[in-house]
XYZ file of C-alpha atoms in Angstrom:
185
model
C -10.003 26.626 0.849
C -12.133 23.583 0.243
C -10.719 21.245 2.830
C -13.261 18.380 2.914
C -11.805 16.507 5.841
C -9.562 14.322 3.810
C -6.935 16.649 2.445
C -4.136 14.144 3.109
C -1.349 16.541 1.952
C -1.773 18.321 5.288
C -1.895 15.190 7.462
C 1.774 15.183 8.280
C 1.721 18.864 9.098
C -0.285 17.989 12.152
C 1.894 17.934 15.232
C 3.465 14.694 16.397
C 1.469 14.905 19.741
C -1.844 14.811 17.762
C -0.600 11.776 15.764
C 0.568 10.006 18.853
C -2.828 10.573 20.536
C -4.698 9.120 17.588
C -2.384 6.090 17.544
C -2.715 5.495 21.246
C -6.550 5.788 21.103
C -6.627 3.045 18.442
C -4.010 0.951 20.146
C -3.537 1.741 23.864
C -0.670 -0.838 24.087
C 1.383 1.238 21.650
C 1.529 -1.658 19.272
C -0.844 -2.626 16.525
C -1.196 -6.357 15.626
C -2.400 -7.546 12.307
C -5.742 -8.399 13.848
C -6.143 -4.934 15.284
C -5.223 -3.323 11.904
C -7.982 -5.320 10.219
C -10.354 -4.179 13.015
C -9.315 -0.551 12.661
C -9.919 -0.653 8.902
C -13.193 -2.455 9.502
C -12.227 -5.227 7.006
C -14.651 -8.143 7.328
C -15.691 -10.797 4.868
C -12.804 -10.227 2.527
C -11.760 -12.585 -0.124
C -8.732 -14.747 0.551
C -6.655 -12.562 -1.898
C -7.759 -9.367 -0.116
C -6.905 -10.878 3.236
C -3.482 -11.862 1.966
C -2.905 -8.381 0.628
C -3.673 -6.864 4.034
C -1.285 -9.314 5.601
C 1.365 -8.305 3.117
C 0.835 -4.552 3.724
C 1.174 -5.171 7.441
C 4.319 -7.137 7.075
C 5.961 -4.537 4.820
C 5.118 -1.879 7.457
C 6.350 -4.068 10.308
C 9.949 -3.086 9.543
C 11.648 -4.934 12.367
C 9.550 -8.040 11.816
C 8.390 -8.363 15.479
C 4.709 -8.904 14.490
C 3.598 -5.441 15.601
C 3.469 -1.985 14.051
C 4.746 0.520 16.573
C 4.330 4.319 16.383
C 7.608 4.849 14.545
C 6.685 2.295 11.904
C 3.170 3.754 11.707
C 4.495 7.255 11.029
C 7.096 5.983 8.587
C 4.407 4.098 6.615
C 2.019 7.000 6.415
C 4.918 9.364 5.539
C 6.009 7.015 2.714
C 2.562 6.847 1.254
C 1.983 10.623 1.408
C 5.343 12.186 0.969
C 7.724 9.500 -0.233
C 9.837 9.948 -3.336
C 8.790 8.005 -6.328
C 11.700 5.596 -5.989
C 10.788 4.925 -2.389
C 7.229 4.259 -3.331
C 8.183 1.928 -6.176
C 10.529 -0.035 -3.932
C 7.670 -0.354 -1.442
C 5.252 -1.424 -4.210
C 7.775 -4.038 -5.360
C 8.237 -5.424 -1.915
C 4.464 -5.640 -1.554
C 3.992 -7.331 -4.906
C 6.850 -9.820 -4.424
C 4.656 -12.202 -2.267
C 7.086 -15.130 -2.301
C 10.116 -12.918 -1.516
C 12.231 -14.244 -4.369
C 13.215 -10.745 -5.577
C 11.083 -10.930 -8.715
C 7.467 -10.217 -9.565
C 5.529 -12.489 -11.890
C 2.196 -11.960 -13.557
C 0.337 -14.101 -11.083
C 1.630 -12.116 -8.109
C 0.641 -8.809 -9.699
C -2.861 -10.027 -10.738
C -3.437 -11.370 -7.194
C -2.430 -8.133 -5.544
C -4.395 -5.895 -7.956
C -7.470 -8.049 -7.465
C -7.054 -7.982 -3.790
C -6.718 -4.165 -3.779
C -9.936 -3.919 -5.768
C -11.728 -6.098 -3.226
C -10.618 -3.749 -0.487
C -11.127 -0.399 -2.214
C -14.137 -1.479 -4.187
C -12.626 0.357 -7.173
C -12.970 -1.866 -10.209
C -12.183 0.788 -12.864
C -9.201 -1.081 -14.270
C -9.155 -4.822 -15.117
C -6.146 -6.385 -13.265
C -5.376 -8.705 -16.233
C -5.206 -5.690 -18.584
C -2.880 -3.674 -16.385
C -0.625 -6.653 -15.792
C -0.424 -7.385 -19.477
C 0.471 -3.798 -20.253
C 3.117 -3.724 -17.501
C 4.821 -6.874 -18.725
C 4.455 -5.914 -22.355
C 6.200 -2.557 -21.730
C 8.765 -3.181 -18.954
C 9.722 -6.843 -18.980
C 12.876 -6.036 -20.974
C 14.239 -9.532 -20.701
C 10.932 -11.036 -21.808
C 11.241 -13.773 -19.171
C 7.829 -13.148 -17.509
C 9.364 -11.804 -14.315
C 10.370 -8.331 -13.264
C 13.374 -7.554 -11.022
C 13.321 -4.465 -8.825
C 15.483 -2.600 -11.306
C 13.195 -3.467 -14.239
C 10.199 -2.492 -12.281
C 11.425 0.901 -11.145
C 13.049 1.946 -14.446
C 10.142 0.695 -16.512
C 7.523 2.313 -14.407
C 9.420 5.648 -14.360
C 9.848 5.492 -18.204
C 6.133 4.948 -18.856
C 3.892 7.698 -17.551
C 0.720 5.741 -18.258
C 1.987 2.784 -16.108
C 2.883 5.185 -13.332
C -0.586 6.674 -13.480
C -2.213 3.265 -13.338
C -0.039 2.191 -10.389
C -0.876 5.407 -8.496
C -4.552 4.839 -9.123
C -4.478 1.125 -8.187
C -2.253 1.743 -5.110
C -4.153 4.758 -3.868
C -4.437 4.026 -0.119
C -6.135 7.284 0.632
C -9.413 5.633 1.805
C -7.404 3.515 4.259
C -5.459 6.619 5.495
C -8.706 8.486 5.955
C -9.987 5.725 8.175
C -6.755 5.722 10.200
C -6.662 9.447 10.490
C -10.298 9.984 11.335
C -10.483 6.953 13.638
C -13.097 4.179 13.683
C -16.121 6.410 13.472
C -18.709 4.620 11.405
């Protein structure tokens, strides 16, 4: 059937025992700290923006804000990325993009995140300034240079090309493959 070891559609079909064993192998304490996440993903020598992005990802997955990702948060995060409804994913993207937590996204926040993602994924197919300009041109209905959660979700859903770009930019498949397959190098 052509499974090349990274068919992520089947990841959640694995039994919970298997997932738990993988999690506990990586983090015997049952909790992953930000430092451990960076070690698991083998992220060294990142730019400051990429480092901030990883921090932001960690804190969006640390749902109870205790400074750790536990097994439930881990499974919820992977499930969201793989199987989440589009509204759930867009809400998560928005939370990730809203670095200052003011409930709005501005151009600088988006450009910073997109540049950081490219530093991590090494995928530089899309210029962050171009995608940000397109997003604001098409979905900033108030024209105030900021996007609310509602503007972002509705605007993204109304423009297939923007959704496609977001999916491509936010593709965390390489990160999930590292998590699923372990730290083998």
